[in-house]
Each structure stands twice: as C-alpha cells, then as structure tokens.
CSV table of C-alpha atoms and ligand atoms in Angstrom, one decimal:
chain,number,residue,atom,x,y,z
A,625,MET,CA,27.5,-13.7,8.5
A,626,GLU,CA,30.0,-14.0,5.8
A,627,GLU,CA,28.6,-13.5,2.3
A,628,ILE,CA,25.8,-11.5,0.7
A,629,LEU,CA,24.9,-13.0,-2.6
A,630,VAL,CA,23.2,-10.6,-5.0
A,631,LEU,CA,21.4,-12.0,-8.0
A,632,ALA,CA,22.0,-9.6,-11.0
A,633,GLU,CA,18.9,-8.8,-13.0
A,634,HIS,CA,19.1,-7.9,-16.6
A,635,ARG,CA,16.9,-7.7,-19.7
A,636,LYS,CA,18.0,-7.8,-23.3
A,637,GLY,CA,21.6,-7.5,-22.3
A,638,MET,CA,21.1,-4.5,-20.1
A,639,LEU,CA,21.6,-4.7,-16.3
A,640,ARG,CA,18.5,-3.3,-14.6
A,641,ASP,CA,18.7,-0.6,-12.0
A,642,ILE,CA,17.6,-2.9,-9.2
A,643,THR,CA,20.9,-4.7,-9.6
A,644,PHE,CA,22.9,-1.6,-8.7
A,645,GLU,CA,20.4,-0.7,-6.0
A,646,MET,CA,21.0,-4.1,-4.3
A,647,LEU,CA,24.8,-3.7,-4.8
A,648,ASN,CA,24.8,-0.3,-3.2
A,649,PHE,CA,22.8,-1.6,-0.3
A,650,ALA,CA,24.9,-4.7,0.1
A,651,ASN,CA,28.2,-2.7,0.0
A,652,ALA,CA,26.8,-0.4,2.7
A,653,LEU,CA,25.9,-3.4,4.9
A,654,THR,CA,29.2,-5.2,4.4
A,655,SER,CA,31.2,-2.1,5.2
A,656,GLN,CA,29.8,-2.2,8.7
A,657,ASN,CA,29.9,-6.0,9.1
A,658,ARG,CA,33.0,-7.2,7.3
A,659,MET,CA,31.1,-9.5,5.0
A,660,LYS,CA,31.9,-10.1,1.3
A,661,VAL,CA,29.6,-9.1,-1.6
A,662,SER,CA,29.2,-11.7,-4.3
A,663,VAL,CA,27.2,-11.2,-7.5
A,664,LEU,CA,25.7,-14.0,-9.5
A,665,LEU,CA,25.4,-13.1,-13.1
A,666,LEU,CA,23.5,-15.6,-15.3
A,667,GLY,CA,23.3,-15.0,-19.0
A,668,GLU,CA,24.8,-15.6,-22.4
A,669,ASP,CA,27.6,-13.5,-23.9
A,670,ASN,CA,27.6,-11.5,-20.7
A,671,ALA,CA,31.1,-10.1,-20.8
A,672,ALA,CA,29.9,-6.5,-21.1
A,673,MET,CA,27.5,-6.9,-18.2
A,674,ALA,CA,30.3,-8.6,-16.2
A,675,GLU,CA,32.6,-5.6,-16.9
A,676,ARG,CA,30.1,-3.2,-15.5
A,677,LEU,CA,29.7,-5.2,-12.3
A,678,GLU,CA,33.3,-6.2,-11.5
A,679,ASN,CA,34.2,-3.0,-9.6
A,680,PHE,CA,31.3,-3.3,-7.3
A,681,CYS,CA,31.7,-6.6,-5.6
A,682,ASP,CA,34.3,-9.0,-4.1
A,683,ASN,CA,33.3,-12.0,-6.2
A,684,LEU,CA,31.7,-12.1,-9.5
A,685,LEU,CA,30.1,-15.5,-10.2
A,686,LEU,CA,29.5,-16.1,-13.9
A,687,LEU,CA,27.5,-18.6,-15.8
A,688,ASP,CA,27.5,-18.0,-19.5
A,689,CYS,CA,25.3,-20.4,-21.3
A,690,PRO,CA,22.1,-20.5,-23.5
A,691,GLU,CA,19.9,-22.0,-20.8
A,692,VAL,CA,20.1,-18.8,-18.8
A,693,ALA,CA,20.3,-16.3,-21.6
A,694,ASN,CA,17.0,-14.8,-20.5
A,695,TYR,CA,15.3,-15.0,-17.2
A,696,SER,CA,13.4,-18.3,-16.9
A,697,PRO,CA,12.4,-19.8,-13.6
A,698,ASP,CA,13.4,-23.4,-14.1
A,699,PRO,CA,17.0,-23.0,-15.1
A,700,TYR,CA,17.5,-20.1,-12.8
A,701,LEU,CA,16.1,-22.1,-9.9
A,702,GLN,CA,18.4,-25.0,-10.6
A,703,VAL,CA,21.5,-22.8,-10.7
A,704,LEU,CA,20.6,-20.9,-7.6
A,705,GLU,CA,19.9,-24.0,-5.7
A,706,LYS,CA,23.4,-25.3,-6.4
A,707,VAL,CA,25.2,-22.0,-5.9
A,708,VAL,CA,23.5,-21.1,-2.6
A,709,GLN,CA,24.1,-24.6,-1.2
A,710,GLU,CA,27.7,-24.7,-2.3
A,711,ARG,CA,28.6,-21.2,-1.1
A,712,LYS,CA,26.4,-21.2,2.0
A,713,SER,CA,25.8,-17.5,1.4
A,714,SER,CA,24.4,-15.9,4.6
A,715,LEU,CA,22.1,-13.4,2.9
A,716,ILE,CA,20.7,-13.9,-0.6
A,717,LEU,CA,19.2,-10.7,-2.2
A,718,MET,CA,16.9,-10.5,-5.2
A,719,GLY,CA,14.8,-7.6,-6.5
A,720,HIS,CA,11.2,-7.6,-5.6
A,721,THR,CA,10.5,-7.6,-9.3
A,722,ALA,CA,8.5,-9.9,-11.5
A,723,ALA,CA,11.5,-12.2,-11.7
A,724,GLY,CA,12.4,-12.0,-8.0
A,725,MET,CA,8.8,-12.6,-7.0
A,726,ASP,CA,8.7,-15.7,-9.3
A,727,LEU,CA,12.0,-17.1,-8.1
A,728,ALA,CA,12.3,-16.4,-4.4
A,729,PRO,CA,9.4,-18.5,-3.0
A,730,PRO,CA,10.3,-21.8,-4.8
A,731,LEU,CA,14.0,-21.3,-3.9
A,732,ALA,CA,13.1,-20.7,-0.3
A,733,ALA,CA,10.8,-23.8,-0.3
A,734,ARG,CA,13.4,-26.0,-1.9
A,735,LEU,CA,16.2,-25.0,0.4
A,736,GLY,CA,14.2,-24.4,3.6
A,737,LEU,CA,15.3,-20.8,3.8
A,738,PRO,CA,13.4,-18.1,5.6
A,739,LEU,CA,12.2,-15.6,3.0
A,740,VAL,CA,11.2,-12.0,3.6
A,741,SER,CA,9.8,-10.3,0.6
A,742,ASP,CA,9.4,-6.7,-0.5
A,743,CYS,CA,11.9,-5.3,2.1
A,744,LEU,CA,12.4,-1.5,2.3
A,745,ASP,CA,15.5,-2.0,4.4
A,746,VAL,CA,17.6,-4.8,5.9
A,747,SER,CA,20.0,-4.4,8.7
A,748,LEU,CA,22.1,-6.6,11.0
A,749,ARG,CA,21.9,-6.0,14.8
A,750,ASN,CA,23.9,-8.4,17.0
A,751,GLU,CA,23.8,-11.1,14.4
A,752,HIS,CA,20.0,-10.7,14.1
A,753,LEU,CA,18.6,-9.8,10.7
A,754,GLU,CA,16.1,-6.9,11.0
A,755,VAL,CA,13.9,-6.0,8.0
A,756,LEU,CA,11.6,-3.1,7.3
A,757,ARG,CA,8.4,-3.9,5.5
A,758,GLN,CA,5.1,-2.2,4.9
A,759,ILE,CA,1.9,-3.7,6.3
A,760,TYR,CA,-1.7,-2.7,6.0
A,761,GLY,CA,-1.3,-1.7,2.4
A,762,GLY,CA,1.5,0.7,3.2
A,763,LYS,CA,-0.1,2.4,6.2
A,764,ILE,CA,2.5,1.2,8.7
A,765,ASN,CA,6.2,0.4,8.4
A,766,ALA,CA,7.0,-2.7,10.5
A,767,LYS,CA,10.5,-3.5,11.6
A,768,LEU,CA,10.8,-7.3,12.1
A,769,ARG,CA,13.6,-9.1,13.8
A,770,LEU,CA,14.2,-12.6,12.4
A,771,LYS,CA,15.1,-15.7,14.4
A,772,PRO,CA,18.8,-16.6,13.9
A,773,PHE,CA,19.3,-18.7,10.8
A,774,ASP,CA,22.4,-19.6,8.8
A,775,GLN,CA,20.9,-18.3,5.6
A,776,TYR,CA,18.2,-15.8,4.7
A,777,LEU,CA,16.6,-14.8,1.5
A,778,CYS,CA,15.2,-11.3,1.0
A,779,THR,CA,13.7,-9.5,-1.9
A,780,LEU,CA,14.3,-5.7,-2.0
A,781,ARG,CA,11.7,-3.3,-3.3
A,782,PRO,CA,12.9,-1.4,-6.4
A,783,GLY,CA,13.4,2.3,-5.9
A,784,CYS,CA,14.2,2.2,-2.2
A,785,PHE,CA,18.0,2.5,-2.6
A,786,SER,CA,20.1,4.7,-4.7
A,787,ALA,CA,21.5,2.9,-7.8
A,788,SER,CA,24.9,4.8,-7.7
A,789,VAL,CA,27.3,2.3,-6.1
A,790,ASN,CA,30.2,3.9,-4.2
A,791,ARG,CA,33.0,1.4,-4.4
A,792,GLU,CA,36.3,0.8,-6.2
A,793,GLY,CA,38.1,-2.4,-6.7
A,794,SER,CA,38.2,-5.5,-8.8
A,795,ALA,CA,36.2,-8.6,-8.2
A,796,ASP,CA,37.6,-12.2,-8.3
A,797,LYS,CA,35.9,-13.9,-11.2
A,798,VAL,CA,34.5,-17.3,-10.5
A,799,MET,CA,33.1,-19.5,-13.3
A,800,VAL,CA,30.1,-21.3,-12.1
A,801,GLU,CA,29.7,-24.9,-13.3
A,802,PRO,CA,26.2,-25.4,-14.7
A,803,PRO,CA,24.1,-27.9,-12.8
A,804,HIS,CA,23.0,-31.2,-14.3
A,805,TRP,CA,19.9,-29.7,-15.9
A,806,SER,CA,16.7,-31.5,-15.1
A,807,GLU,CA,13.6,-31.0,-17.2
A,808,PHE,CA,12.4,-27.4,-17.8
A,809,ARG,CA,8.6,-27.2,-17.5
A,810,ARG,CA,8.7,-23.6,-18.8
A,811,ARG,CA,10.9,-22.0,-21.4
A,812,PHE,CA,11.6,-18.4,-22.3
A,813,VAL,CA,9.9,-17.7,-25.7
A,814,GLU,CA,10.2,-13.9,-26.3
A,815,TYR,CA,9.8,-10.5,-24.8
A,816,VAL,CA,6.5,-8.9,-25.7
A,817,GLU,CA,7.0,-5.2,-25.6
A,818,ALA,CA,4.5,-2.9,-23.7
A,819,GLU,CA,2.3,-0.7,-25.9
A,820,LEU,CA,4.2,2.1,-27.5
A,821,ALA,CA,2.3,4.7,-25.6
A,822,ASP,CA,3.6,3.3,-22.3
A,823,VAL,CA,6.7,4.7,-20.7
A,824,ASP,CA,8.7,3.4,-17.7
A,825,ILE,CA,8.1,6.1,-15.1
A,826,THR,CA,10.6,4.4,-12.8
A,827,ALA,CA,13.4,5.3,-15.2
A,828,ALA,CA,12.5,9.1,-15.4
A,829,ASP,CA,14.8,11.7,-13.8
A,830,ILE,CA,11.9,14.2,-13.6
A,831,LEU,CA,8.3,13.3,-13.0
A,832,VAL,CA,5.4,15.7,-13.2
A,833,SER,CA,2.6,13.9,-11.4
A,834,VAL,CA,-1.0,14.8,-11.7
A,835,GLY,CA,-3.9,14.1,-9.2
A,836,ARG,CA,-7.6,14.5,-9.0
A,837,GLY,CA,-7.1,18.2,-8.5
A,838,ILE,CA,-6.8,18.5,-12.3
A,839,GLY,CA,-10.6,18.3,-12.3
A,840,LYS,CA,-11.4,16.8,-15.7
A,841,PRO,CA,-9.6,14.8,-18.5
A,842,GLU,CA,-9.5,17.8,-20.9
A,843,ASN,CA,-7.1,19.5,-18.4
A,844,ILE,CA,-4.5,16.8,-18.6
A,845,SER,CA,-3.1,18.3,-21.8
A,846,LEU,CA,-2.1,21.4,-19.8
A,847,VAL,CA,0.1,19.2,-17.5
A,848,GLU,CA,1.4,17.2,-20.5
A,849,GLU,CA,2.6,20.4,-22.1
A,850,PHE,CA,4.2,21.5,-18.9
A,851,ALA,CA,6.0,18.2,-18.5
A,852,ASP,CA,7.2,18.3,-22.2
A,853,ALA,CA,8.4,21.9,-21.7
A,854,ILE,CA,10.7,21.0,-18.8
A,855,GLY,CA,11.7,17.6,-20.1
A,856,ALA,CA,9.7,15.6,-17.6
A,857,THR,CA,7.7,12.4,-17.8
A,858,LEU,CA,4.0,12.4,-16.8
A,859,SER,CA,2.8,10.2,-13.9
A,860,CYS,CA,-0.3,10.3,-11.8
A,861,SER,CA,-2.2,9.4,-8.6
A,862,ARG,CA,-4.6,6.4,-8.6
A,863,PRO,CA,-7.9,8.3,-9.2
A,864,VAL,CA,-6.5,9.7,-12.5
A,865,ALA,CA,-5.5,6.1,-13.6
A,866,ASP,CA,-8.8,4.7,-12.3
A,867,LYS,CA,-10.8,7.2,-14.3
A,868,GLY,CA,-8.8,6.2,-17.4
A,869,TRP,CA,-7.4,9.8,-17.9
A,870,LEU,CA,-3.8,8.3,-18.0
A,871,PRO,CA,-2.8,4.7,-18.4
A,872,LYS,CA,-2.3,2.5,-15.3
A,873,SER,CA,1.4,2.2,-16.1
A,874,ARG,CA,1.7,5.9,-15.0
A,875,GLN,CA,0.3,5.4,-11.5
A,876,VAL,CA,2.6,6.1,-8.5
A,877,GLY,CA,1.9,4.4,-5.2
A,878,THR,CA,1.4,1.1,-3.4
A,879,SER,CA,-0.8,-0.3,-6.1
A,880,GLY,CA,1.2,1.4,-8.8
A,881,LYS,CA,4.9,2.0,-9.2
A,882,THR,CA,7.6,3.1,-6.7
A,883,VAL,CA,9.6,5.9,-8.2
A,884,ARG,CA,12.8,7.6,-7.1
A,885,PRO,CA,13.4,10.5,-9.6
A,886,LYS,CA,15.7,13.4,-9.0
A,887,VAL,CA,12.6,15.7,-9.1
A,888,TYR,CA,9.0,14.9,-8.4
A,889,ILE,CA,6.4,17.6,-9.0
A,890,ALA,CA,3.0,16.7,-7.5
A,891,LEU,CA,0.1,18.8,-8.9
A,892,GLY,CA,-3.3,18.6,-7.2
A,893,ILE,CA,-2.3,15.4,-5.3
A,894,SER,CA,-3.4,15.3,-1.6
A,895,GLY,CA,-0.6,12.9,-0.7
A,896,ALA,CA,-2.5,9.9,0.8
A,897,PHE,CA,-0.1,7.4,2.4
A,898,GLN,CA,-0.7,5.0,-0.5
A,899,HIS,CA,0.6,7.7,-2.9
A,900,GLN,CA,3.5,8.8,-0.6
A,901,ALA,CA,4.7,5.2,-0.3
A,902,GLY,CA,5.6,5.3,-4.0
A,903,MET,CA,7.3,8.7,-4.2
A,904,LYS,CA,8.6,9.8,-0.8
A,905,ASN,CA,12.2,8.8,-1.6
A,906,ALA,CA,12.4,11.2,-4.6
A,907,GLU,CA,15.5,13.4,-4.2
A,908,THR,CA,13.5,16.6,-4.4
A,909,ILE,CA,9.7,16.9,-4.1
A,910,ILE,CA,7.8,19.9,-5.1
A,911,ALA,CA,4.1,20.0,-4.3
A,912,VAL,CA,1.4,22.3,-5.6
A,913,ASN,CA,-1.9,22.1,-3.8
A,914,LYS,CA,-4.6,24.7,-2.9
A,915,ASP,CA,-5.1,23.1,0.6
A,916,VAL,CA,-2.4,24.1,3.0
A,917,LYS,CA,-3.2,21.1,5.1
A,918,ALA,CA,-2.7,18.5,2.3
A,919,PRO,CA,-0.5,15.7,3.6
A,920,ILE,CA,1.7,16.0,0.5
A,921,PHE,CA,3.3,19.0,2.1
A,922,ASN,CA,4.6,16.7,4.9
A,923,VAL,CA,7.0,15.1,2.5
A,924,ALA,CA,7.6,18.0,0.1
A,925,HIS,CA,10.9,19.8,0.1
A,926,TYR,CA,9.2,22.8,-1.6
A,927,GLY,CA,5.5,23.5,-1.4
A,928,ILE,CA,3.3,26.0,-3.3
A,929,VAL,CA,-0.1,26.6,-1.8
A,930,GLY,CA,-2.1,27.7,-4.7
A,931,ASP,CA,-4.3,26.9,-7.7
A,932,LEU,CA,-2.4,24.6,-10.0
A,933,PHE,CA,-4.0,26.3,-13.1
A,934,GLN,CA,-2.3,29.5,-12.0
A,935,VAL,CA,0.9,28.0,-10.8
A,936,ILE,CA,1.7,25.8,-13.9
A,937,PRO,CA,2.1,28.7,-16.3
A,938,VAL,CA,4.5,30.4,-13.9
A,939,LEU,CA,6.6,27.2,-13.4
A,940,LYS,CA,6.6,26.5,-17.1
A,941,GLU,CA,7.9,30.0,-17.9
A,942,LYS,CA,10.7,29.7,-15.3
A,943,PHE,CA,11.8,26.1,-16.0
A,944,ALA,CA,11.1,25.5,-19.7
A,945,ARG,CA,14.2,24.1,-21.5
B,2280,FAD,C1,-5.6,-0.5,-1.3
B,2280,FAD,C2,-5.4,0.9,-1.9
B,2280,FAD,C3,-4.4,1.2,-2.7
B,2280,FAD,C4,-4.2,2.4,-3.2
B,2280,FAD,N1,-3.1,2.7,-4.1
B,2280,FAD,C5,-2.9,3.9,-4.5
B,2280,FAD,C6,-1.8,4.2,-5.3
B,2280,FAD,O1,-1.0,3.3,-5.7
B,2280,FAD,N2,-1.6,5.5,-5.7
B,2280,FAD,C7,-2.4,6.5,-5.3
B,2280,FAD,O2,-2.1,7.7,-5.7
B,2280,FAD,N3,-3.4,6.3,-4.5
B,2280,FAD,C8,-3.7,5.0,-4.1
B,2280,FAD,N4,-4.8,4.8,-3.4
B,2280,FAD,C9,-5.8,5.9,-3.2
B,2280,FAD,C10,-5.4,6.8,-2.1
B,2280,FAD,O3,-5.9,6.4,-0.9
B,2280,FAD,C11,-6.0,8.2,-2.4
B,2280,FAD,O4,-7.4,8.1,-2.5
B,2280,FAD,C12,-5.5,8.9,-3.7
B,2280,FAD,O5,-4.0,8.9,-3.7
B,2280,FAD,C13,-6.0,10.3,-3.8
B,2280,FAD,O6,-5.6,10.8,-5.1
B,2280,FAD,P1,-5.4,12.3,-5.3
B,2280,FAD,O7,-4.5,12.9,-4.3
B,2280,FAD,O8,-5.2,12.6,-6.7
B,2280,FAD,O9,-6.9,12.8,-5.0
B,2280,FAD,P2,-7.5,13.6,-3.8
B,2280,FAD,O10,-7.2,12.9,-2.5
B,2280,FAD,O11,-9.0,13.8,-4.1
B,2280,FAD,O12,-6.7,15.0,-3.8
B,2280,FAD,C14,-6.9,16.0,-4.7
B,2280,FAD,C15,-6.1,17.2,-4.2
B,2280,FAD,O13,-6.1,18.2,-5.2
B,2280,FAD,C16,-6.2,19.4,-4.5
B,2280,FAD,N5,-6.7,20.3,-5.5
B,2280,FAD,C17,-8.0,20.4,-6.0
B,2280,FAD,N6,-8.1,21.3,-7.0
B,2280,FAD,C18,-6.9,21.9,-7.0
B,2280,FAD,C19,-6.4,23.0,-7.8
B,2280,FAD,N7,-7.1,23.6,-8.7
B,2280,FAD,N8,-5.1,23.4,-7.6
B,2280,FAD,C20,-4.3,22.8,-6.6
B,2280,FAD,N9,-4.7,21.7,-5.9
B,2280,FAD,C21,-6.0,21.3,-6.1
B,2280,FAD,C22,-7.0,19.2,-3.3
B,2280,FAD,O14,-6.8,20.1,-2.3
B,2280,FAD,C23,-6.6,17.8,-2.9
B,2280,FAD,O15,-5.6,17.8,-2.0
B,2280,FAD,C24,-5.0,3.5,-2.9
B,2280,FAD,C25,-6.1,3.2,-2.0
B,2280,FAD,C26,-6.3,2.0,-1.5
B,2280,FAD,C27,-7.4,1.7,-0.6
C-alpha cells in the first residue's frame, strides 16, 4: 500500500469536520505503515481551503474550476475516476456523509473497486485491510478482513475520529488537469438552508440530551433553560423526537446523528445500544438516571443516580456561565 487518498469535503467555502477526521485517521495509519497521505480538493477559488490543508498531508491535489465549485455527483465522479486511475491510490477515503454516500457506490462500480461503507475504523494487518462496521442496527460491531486488492474505497462515519490533526509539514501541491467533461445529468442549483430552528448538534461542544425520563413535553423547557445556562445545545433520544417534543434533527443515535462533543450530559436516558452508538465517543459523558442499572452508566464517566428534576437545579447552579 502506498497512498491514501482523502476526498476533502466542504460547503460554502468551509471545510467540513469530516475532512479533518479523515486526515487525522489517515495520518495515524500512514505513520505505522509508511504510506503517503494525499488530499484531493475540488472547488473554485479554493486557495484558503488549500492553505488549511497543506500542513496535514504529503500531496495536495487541487482542481480549481467552476464545474466543481459545489458538490455535484457527475463532475466529481468524472474527476475522481481519472485521479484514482492515474494515481493508483491504494485506499480512497470519503466521509459517510450525504455526498460520500452519493459518490462512493458509482465510483466503485465504474472502477471495479471493493467498497466498504460506514466504517468506524480501518486498519492494516499484514497487508490485509480490516474494517470495523456496525451490523444489526448497531447492536454488534463486526471486524471484517477484506481479500487482497490493489485498491479499496471506504467511507468513514463522521464523529468516529477526532478532527484535530497532529502533523506538521508542507504538502507538495499538484494541479489536477480537469477531465474531458462528458454530459452532466445533474447540476448543482443552490443550497436550501434547514429551518432556522434547526441546529447542527454534531458541531456542539456541549450537549445536554434529554430522554423519555423527562415525562412530558411541558418539562422540556426545564432542560432547555439548563442547556442555555451552561452554554450547551439541546439534543435528545429517539422517543423524544418520535413524540415530536424536539425536532428529529436533535436525535442522537443510529437513526439520528453521531456526535462527539467535549461534554455529553444524558438526562433520563436509559442508554439503549442504538443511543450509545451515537454518543459513546464523547470526550466526557455525564449521566443522570434514577435507575442505578441503566445501561447509560456503562459508558458514562460520571454518573448521578437520582431524579433529574432534583439534579438539574443543582447542576445549573454549579455550572451556569
Ligand atoms: C431500528 C432502531 C433504531 C433506533 N434508533 C435510535 C436512535 O437513533 N436514538 C435513540 O435514542 N434510540 C433509538 N432507538 C430506540 C432505542 O432502542 C430506545 O428505545 C431509546 O433510546 C430509549 O430512549 P430513552 O432512553 O429516552 O427512553 P427509556 O428507555 O424509556 O429510558 C428512560 C430512562 O429515564 C429514566 N428516568 C425516568 N424518570 C426519571 C427521572 N425523573 N429522573 C431520572 N431518570 C429518570 C429511567 O430510569 C430510564 O432509564 C432505536 C430503536 C430501533 C429499533
């Protein structure tokens, strides 16, 4: 294996966290295996983004043209097909994001590459690629060893790796020649913003997450006030979203979002594996539950066995900004 090729992901001129998560992961893998990390940045007027990336890879492959200004599957696919074939990259990494999920399968089909999607981890053992994936809706983590191939394509689940890349150095910049574009059947038109009330819980440093233990929708405001007081963002378990007490965009877990905040405070959440799958990589987990046997305590760093209605005022007083 010689090169890991990371596809940089960005939106509105801003690199997305998944790009740095993949770079962090790729650099850790190459440090053990003497491979090179290359980043492919497609965009228009992308000098500022390129500057942010150049310390974190060996090669920075740049294509700066209007066709790839925003993510769009047809032009991206045509560029990737050319680059991957020319460079013979051993491992191609994309985020398991809306863009990565859209792009990886047709790329794999066109180039005949083995594709493993939604990986929680990827490692190399005696030249064999091993990947960690969740099966049975997140109930079991399965480690899979792939047959030897010259090239592999993997999508990495966002939030599974830290986004702080530990590497110094300057990349060689390589200008990528655009392919001979063939017809685009789809074109980027515009970004349609999510409703104003929506927040991106994956970007929050502190999450206060509320579960069914809150009892009724009128009680959500208590947790909301607590979150505001400590500068946190509100998230929830699935029943709270299913009942419509908070929007679906706030749900943490296998059928919601995977989060990796600095602090995750779980209030009245039992900690079913589907929930844990979305939050267990938080740096610090604090759980409040009146049931000492609640599974959330298996992943919590700090646990408070008690009634959340009594505990919240105490936490609020101690930690309010
Ligand atoms: C295919 C599939 C996908 C799923 N995806 C998700 C997902 O993405 N996210 C998710 O969260 N779930 C998901 N679930 C549901 C999951 O299995 C659990 O049912 C759910 O996480 C439970 O939510 P909860 O912990 O809020 O509720 P409960 O399991 O009902 O737990 C409530 C907890 O609150 C505690 N409690 C009650 N009152 C108080 C009080 N006054 N003070 C303190 N503690 C109190 C109780 O002891 C209990 O532990 C999924 C399920 C399936 C089948």
